[in-house]
């Protein structure tokens, strides 16, 4: 590839974090290529809440608006194709795509994670509408109605306390799998949360929510079923980069240091890939931090050393 084709920064992932990083770099007139699969994590959700200025707008509409902003910067290009491999080192990274290879001096991993739901009939169809991951994102719209939790470990009690305290007085906790902890019965009783020690075997959509059937025949009506899905890196090649990871409550995420540097010089990361909470506003903040850091590392590379991976 000719020197003129060398990108200053390649951003893998064009959702909230990746596009925000591109905006910072575009304003510095740096040559940036964004690669996106078109499958954002919250695509199934009809609205993104808690996003200042965009509260309640569809996630796709917000991303389209940010892409529209990027169109004003001629050094930024957005490509609707996946990156399938990454090799090389700082100032000479090589990205593999279906359309060929791209060279870049810096790389930002903003490719996020994917959610792996329990294999329960009907659950996947409700993901993002009545099967929900976050009360801050979705709780206000269904507050005061019957709410439920798919218990898959001790985090379920954390969710139960939040929902019962500020979103609804009618909360049910389904002990679906995993150990809820030794004090689950006492804690749910103290909270006034109904504990059902029988797994969920079927979920059927109903107007305003879903009908949940448990293995013992119990049927619950719910406006929202909250659960923590298992997560994995959305881009499989990330696991082969040798980067340090941390264990989150649902799956691994990348370990980063100040300014979102990783353990390899020249590789930064942003968004859901570096934090266990999938919320839009932190992803936007990550993008701004990481975009400016990647830019400044082009000027002062010694100020952005990789983290120690011990």
Short mmCIF file of C-alpha atoms in Angstrom, two decimals:
data_model
loop_
_atom_site.label_atom_id
_atom_site.label_comp_id
_atom_site.label_asym_id
_atom_site.label_seq_id
_atom_site.Cartn_x
_atom_site.Cartn_y
_atom_site.Cartn_z
CA UNK A 1 0.00 0.00 0.00
CA UNK A 2 1.27 3.46 -0.86
CA UNK A 3 2.18 5.87 1.92
CA UNK A 4 -0.67 8.13 0.80
CA UNK A 5 -3.13 5.34 1.65
CA UNK A 6 -1.85 4.91 5.19
CA UNK A 7 -4.56 5.88 7.67
CA UNK A 8 -3.68 7.74 10.82
CA UNK A 9 -6.28 5.79 12.77
CA UNK A 10 -8.44 2.81 11.91
CA UNK A 11 -11.51 2.42 14.10
CA UNK A 12 -13.03 -1.05 14.29
CA UNK A 13 -16.67 -0.60 15.20
CA UNK A 14 -18.98 2.20 14.12
CA UNK A 15 -21.45 2.49 16.95
CA UNK A 16 -21.55 5.13 19.67
CA UNK A 17 -17.93 4.88 20.85
CA UNK A 18 -16.36 4.39 17.44
CA UNK A 19 -18.20 7.20 15.69
CA UNK A 20 -17.54 9.63 18.54
CA UNK A 21 -13.82 8.81 18.37
CA UNK A 22 -13.89 9.44 14.63
CA UNK A 23 -15.49 12.85 15.22
CA UNK A 24 -12.62 13.97 17.45
CA UNK A 25 -10.04 12.76 14.94
CA UNK A 26 -11.85 14.32 12.02
CA UNK A 27 -11.75 17.67 13.75
CA UNK A 28 -7.98 17.27 13.90
CA UNK A 29 -8.00 16.63 10.12
CA UNK A 30 -6.52 13.17 10.59
CA UNK A 31 -7.11 10.41 8.05
CA UNK A 32 -9.55 8.01 9.67
CA UNK A 33 -11.29 4.87 8.46
CA UNK A 34 -14.22 3.48 10.43
CA UNK A 35 -15.29 -0.13 9.83
CA UNK A 36 -18.73 -1.25 10.93
CA UNK A 37 -20.75 -4.45 10.59
CA UNK A 38 -24.11 -2.67 10.91
CA UNK A 39 -25.09 -4.79 13.91
CA UNK A 40 -25.02 -2.51 16.98
CA UNK A 41 -25.64 -4.22 20.29
CA UNK A 42 -28.88 -2.32 20.96
CA UNK A 43 -30.34 -2.71 17.46
CA UNK A 44 -33.37 -4.55 18.83
CA UNK A 45 -34.28 -1.75 21.21
CA UNK A 46 -36.91 0.72 19.94
CA UNK A 47 -35.45 3.59 21.95
CA UNK A 48 -32.30 4.68 23.75
CA UNK A 49 -33.04 6.41 27.04
CA UNK A 50 -30.89 8.52 29.32
CA UNK A 51 -28.94 10.00 26.41
CA UNK A 52 -28.91 13.81 26.83
CA UNK A 53 -30.48 15.54 23.84
CA UNK A 54 -31.56 12.22 22.32
CA UNK A 55 -33.61 10.70 25.15
CA UNK A 56 -36.13 8.26 23.72
CA UNK A 57 -34.82 8.29 20.15
CA UNK A 58 -34.20 5.04 18.30
CA UNK A 59 -30.54 3.95 18.52
CA UNK A 60 -30.32 3.72 14.74
CA UNK A 61 -31.51 7.30 14.39
CA UNK A 62 -28.83 8.52 16.79
CA UNK A 63 -26.11 6.64 14.92
CA UNK A 64 -27.38 8.03 11.60
CA UNK A 65 -27.20 11.53 13.06
CA UNK A 66 -23.59 11.03 14.15
CA UNK A 67 -22.71 9.65 10.73
CA UNK A 68 -24.28 12.79 9.28
CA UNK A 69 -22.01 14.90 11.47
CA UNK A 70 -18.98 12.95 10.22
CA UNK A 71 -19.87 13.72 6.62
CA UNK A 72 -18.63 17.28 7.19
CA UNK A 73 -15.06 16.02 7.68
CA UNK A 74 -13.43 14.95 4.40
CA UNK A 75 -10.61 12.99 6.07
CA UNK A 76 -13.06 10.55 7.69
CA UNK A 77 -14.50 7.60 5.80
CA UNK A 78 -17.00 5.02 7.05
CA UNK A 79 -17.01 1.54 5.55
CA UNK A 80 -19.83 -0.93 6.05
CA UNK A 81 -17.75 -4.04 6.28
CA UNK A 82 -16.19 -6.15 9.00
CA UNK A 83 -12.57 -6.36 10.01
CA UNK A 84 -11.61 -10.02 10.31
CA UNK A 85 -7.98 -9.73 11.35
CA UNK A 86 -5.44 -7.34 12.85
CA UNK A 87 -1.66 -7.64 12.82
CA UNK A 88 1.43 -5.47 12.84
CA UNK A 89 2.59 -2.83 15.27
CA UNK A 90 2.29 0.87 15.98
CA UNK A 91 2.67 2.96 12.81
CA UNK A 92 2.23 -0.18 10.68
CA UNK A 93 -0.96 -2.00 11.64
CA UNK A 94 -2.56 -4.19 9.00
CA UNK A 95 -6.32 -4.73 9.02
CA UNK A 96 -7.91 -7.49 6.98
CA UNK A 97 -11.35 -6.91 5.45
CA UNK A 98 -13.41 -8.55 2.70
CA UNK A 99 -12.37 -5.73 0.38
CA UNK A 100 -8.65 -6.07 1.07
CA UNK A 101 -6.12 -4.82 3.58
CA UNK A 102 -5.86 -1.42 5.21
CA UNK A 103 -2.77 0.04 6.87
CA UNK A 104 -3.01 2.35 9.87
CA UNK A 105 -0.68 3.97 12.38
CA UNK A 106 -3.13 3.58 15.29
CA UNK A 107 -6.12 1.33 15.95
CA UNK A 108 -9.16 1.85 18.15
CA UNK A 109 -11.11 -1.27 19.10
CA UNK A 110 -14.71 -0.16 19.46
CA UNK A 111 -16.28 -3.40 18.21
CA UNK A 112 -18.17 -4.15 21.40
CA UNK A 113 -19.62 -7.39 22.66
CA UNK A 114 -22.51 -9.64 21.74
CA UNK A 115 -25.21 -10.91 24.08
CA UNK A 116 -25.81 -14.64 24.39
CA UNK A 117 -29.24 -15.26 25.84
CA UNK A 118 -30.32 -18.40 27.69
CA UNK A 119 -32.01 -20.90 25.38
CA UNK A 120 -35.59 -20.24 26.45
CA UNK A 121 -38.36 -20.28 23.82
CA UNK A 122 -39.58 -16.76 23.11
CA UNK A 123 -36.82 -14.93 24.98
CA UNK A 124 -34.74 -13.86 21.99
CA UNK A 125 -37.80 -12.42 20.25
CA UNK A 126 -38.44 -10.15 23.21
CA UNK A 127 -34.85 -8.95 23.66
CA UNK A 128 -34.78 -5.16 23.73
CA UNK A 129 -38.54 -4.73 24.08
CA UNK A 130 -39.78 -6.62 27.18
CA UNK A 131 -36.66 -8.74 27.85
CA UNK A 132 -34.33 -6.07 29.18
CA UNK A 133 -30.83 -5.63 30.57
CA UNK A 134 -30.91 -2.27 32.35
CA UNK A 135 -33.50 -0.39 34.43
CA UNK A 136 -31.77 2.92 33.77
CA UNK A 137 -32.27 2.36 30.05
CA UNK A 138 -35.79 0.89 30.13
CA UNK A 139 -37.27 1.02 33.63
CA UNK A 140 -39.00 4.41 33.62
CA UNK A 141 -41.38 3.45 30.82
CA UNK A 142 -42.69 0.43 32.77
CA UNK A 143 -42.44 1.72 36.32
CA UNK A 144 -45.21 0.77 38.72
CA UNK A 145 -46.09 -2.36 36.71
CA UNK A 146 -45.30 -6.01 37.50
CA UNK A 147 -41.58 -6.58 36.84
CA UNK A 148 -39.51 -9.75 36.93
CA UNK A 149 -35.91 -10.87 37.02
CA UNK A 150 -34.34 -13.94 35.45
CA UNK A 151 -31.96 -15.00 38.22
CA UNK A 152 -28.69 -16.44 36.97
CA UNK A 153 -26.43 -15.71 39.93
CA UNK A 154 -25.88 -13.29 42.83
CA UNK A 155 -26.29 -10.21 40.58
CA UNK A 156 -30.00 -10.99 40.48
CA UNK A 157 -30.39 -9.80 44.08
CA UNK A 158 -28.67 -6.54 43.16
CA UNK A 159 -31.25 -6.06 40.39
CA UNK A 160 -34.09 -7.03 42.74
CA UNK A 161 -33.17 -4.37 45.26
CA UNK A 162 -32.95 -1.67 42.58
CA UNK A 163 -36.25 -2.57 40.93
CA UNK A 164 -38.13 -2.93 44.21
CA UNK A 165 -36.76 0.33 45.61
CA UNK A 166 -37.35 2.72 42.71
CA UNK A 167 -39.31 1.11 39.88
CA UNK A 168 -42.07 -1.17 41.17
CA UNK A 169 -43.60 -2.66 44.30
CA UNK A 170 -44.51 -5.81 42.35
CA UNK A 171 -41.23 -7.61 41.61
CA UNK A 172 -40.68 -11.34 41.07
CA UNK A 173 -37.31 -13.08 41.05
CA UNK A 174 -37.08 -16.34 39.13
CA UNK A 175 -34.26 -18.59 40.35
CA UNK A 176 -33.54 -19.84 36.84
CA UNK A 177 -29.96 -21.11 37.17
CA UNK A 178 -26.83 -20.55 39.20
CA UNK A 179 -26.56 -19.81 42.89
CA UNK A 180 -28.38 -16.69 44.04
CA UNK A 181 -26.41 -16.74 47.28
CA UNK A 182 -27.05 -18.09 50.79
CA UNK A 183 -29.23 -15.19 51.86
CA UNK A 184 -31.56 -15.09 48.84
CA UNK A 185 -34.67 -16.19 50.74
CA UNK A 186 -34.11 -13.74 53.59
CA UNK A 187 -33.19 -10.83 51.31
CA UNK A 188 -36.13 -11.24 48.96
CA UNK A 189 -38.51 -11.59 51.91
CA UNK A 190 -37.13 -8.41 53.47
CA UNK A 191 -37.49 -6.57 50.18
CA UNK A 192 -41.01 -7.80 49.50
CA UNK A 193 -39.87 -9.54 46.32
CA UNK A 194 -41.54 -12.81 45.29
CA UNK A 195 -38.95 -15.58 44.89
CA UNK A 196 -39.78 -18.48 42.57
CA UNK A 197 -37.41 -21.43 42.77
CA UNK A 198 -38.39 -22.95 39.45
CA UNK A 199 -36.72 -22.19 36.09
CA UNK A 200 -38.36 -20.31 33.25
CA UNK A 201 -39.28 -22.62 30.38
CA UNK A 202 -41.26 -20.36 28.05
CA UNK A 203 -41.88 -16.65 27.40
CA UNK A 204 -44.75 -15.42 25.24
CA UNK A 205 -45.32 -11.81 24.22
CA UNK A 206 -48.47 -10.16 25.47
CA UNK A 207 -49.73 -6.61 25.06
CA UNK A 208 -47.57 -4.50 27.31
CA UNK A 209 -45.13 -7.26 28.22
CA UNK A 210 -44.95 -11.05 28.34
CA UNK A 211 -46.43 -14.20 29.86
CA UNK A 212 -43.80 -16.28 31.65
CA UNK A 213 -44.27 -19.98 32.31
CA UNK A 214 -42.11 -21.72 34.92
CA UNK A 215 -41.27 -25.41 35.06
CA UNK A 216 -43.59 -25.97 38.04
CA UNK A 217 -46.56 -24.55 36.10
CA UNK A 218 -46.49 -21.09 37.67
CA UNK A 219 -47.49 -18.35 35.22
CA UNK A 220 -46.35 -14.75 35.68
CA UNK A 221 -47.42 -11.67 33.78
CA UNK A 222 -44.66 -9.09 33.45
CA UNK A 223 -44.17 -5.72 31.84
CA UNK A 224 -40.41 -6.31 31.79
CA UNK A 225 -38.13 -9.29 32.39
CA UNK A 226 -34.68 -8.10 33.44
CA UNK A 227 -31.68 -10.36 32.95
CA UNK A 228 -27.93 -10.38 32.46
CA UNK A 229 -27.05 -12.16 29.23
CA UNK A 230 -23.66 -13.79 28.79
CA UNK A 231 -21.34 -11.67 26.67
CA UNK A 232 -18.47 -12.35 24.27
CA UNK A 233 -16.29 -10.16 22.08
CA UNK A 234 -18.28 -9.29 18.96
CA UNK A 235 -15.17 -9.49 16.77
CA UNK A 236 -13.62 -12.96 17.22
CA UNK A 237 -10.09 -11.81 16.33
CA UNK A 238 -9.95 -9.63 19.47
CA UNK A 239 -9.39 -12.74 21.60
CA UNK A 240 -6.27 -13.54 19.55
CA UNK A 241 -4.54 -10.17 20.03
CA UNK A 242 -2.94 -11.14 23.33
CA UNK A 243 -4.53 -8.23 25.19
CA UNK A 244 -5.18 -8.45 28.92
CA UNK A 245 -8.77 -9.01 29.96
CA UNK A 246 -10.76 -8.70 33.16
CA UNK A 247 -13.59 -10.97 34.27
CA UNK A 248 -16.93 -9.22 34.32
CA UNK A 249 -20.22 -10.52 35.73
CA UNK A 250 -21.35 -11.65 32.25
CA UNK A 251 -18.07 -12.24 30.40
CA UNK A 252 -14.58 -10.85 29.77
CA UNK A 253 -13.78 -7.28 28.80
CA UNK A 254 -10.51 -5.65 27.82
CA UNK A 255 -8.25 -4.21 30.48
CA UNK A 256 -7.25 -0.62 29.70
CA UNK A 257 -5.29 2.11 31.40
CA UNK A 258 -5.37 5.89 31.37
CA UNK A 259 -6.76 7.27 28.10
CA UNK A 260 -8.00 3.77 27.23
CA UNK A 261 -4.62 2.42 26.15
CA UNK A 262 -4.29 -1.37 25.95
CA UNK A 263 -1.33 -3.67 26.44
CA UNK A 264 -0.09 -3.16 22.87
CA UNK A 265 1.42 0.12 21.78
CA UNK A 266 -0.80 1.96 19.35
CA UNK A 267 -3.97 0.00 20.14
CA UNK A 268 -6.70 1.77 22.09
CA UNK A 269 -10.17 0.51 23.03
CA UNK A 270 -13.52 2.11 23.78
CA UNK A 271 -17.13 1.30 24.56
CA UNK A 272 -18.71 -1.94 25.73
CA UNK A 273 -15.53 -3.88 24.97
CA UNK A 274 -13.82 -2.22 27.96
CA UNK A 275 -16.62 -2.09 30.54
CA UNK A 276 -19.18 -4.55 31.89
CA UNK A 277 -22.07 -2.07 31.68
CA UNK A 278 -23.73 -1.57 28.30
CA UNK A 279 -24.94 2.03 28.42
CA UNK A 280 -24.84 4.59 25.61
CA UNK A 281 -23.54 7.60 27.51
CA UNK A 282 -20.32 5.96 28.81
CA UNK A 283 -19.68 4.70 25.29
CA UNK A 284 -19.93 8.25 23.95
CA UNK A 285 -17.54 9.45 26.64
CA UNK A 286 -15.12 6.62 25.87
CA UNK A 287 -15.17 7.62 22.22
CA UNK A 288 -14.26 11.22 22.98
CA UNK A 289 -11.45 10.21 25.35
CA UNK A 290 -10.05 7.57 23.05
CA UNK A 291 -10.26 9.63 19.89
CA UNK A 292 -8.31 12.50 21.42
CA UNK A 293 -5.79 10.12 22.99
CA UNK A 294 -5.17 8.33 19.69
CA UNK A 295 -4.64 11.69 18.03
CA UNK A 296 -2.19 12.93 20.63
CA UNK A 297 -0.31 9.63 20.54
CA UNK A 298 0.53 10.41 16.92
CA UNK A 299 2.26 13.58 18.12
CA UNK A 300 3.68 12.36 21.45
CA UNK A 301 3.84 8.56 21.26
CA UNK A 302 5.95 8.26 24.43
CA UNK A 303 3.14 9.77 26.52
CA UNK A 304 0.81 6.86 25.83
CA UNK A 305 2.71 3.70 26.79
CA UNK A 306 0.86 0.38 26.83
CA UNK A 307 -0.36 -0.88 30.16
CA UNK A 308 1.57 -3.50 32.07
CA UNK A 309 -0.31 -6.79 31.68
CA UNK A 310 0.60 -8.44 34.96
#
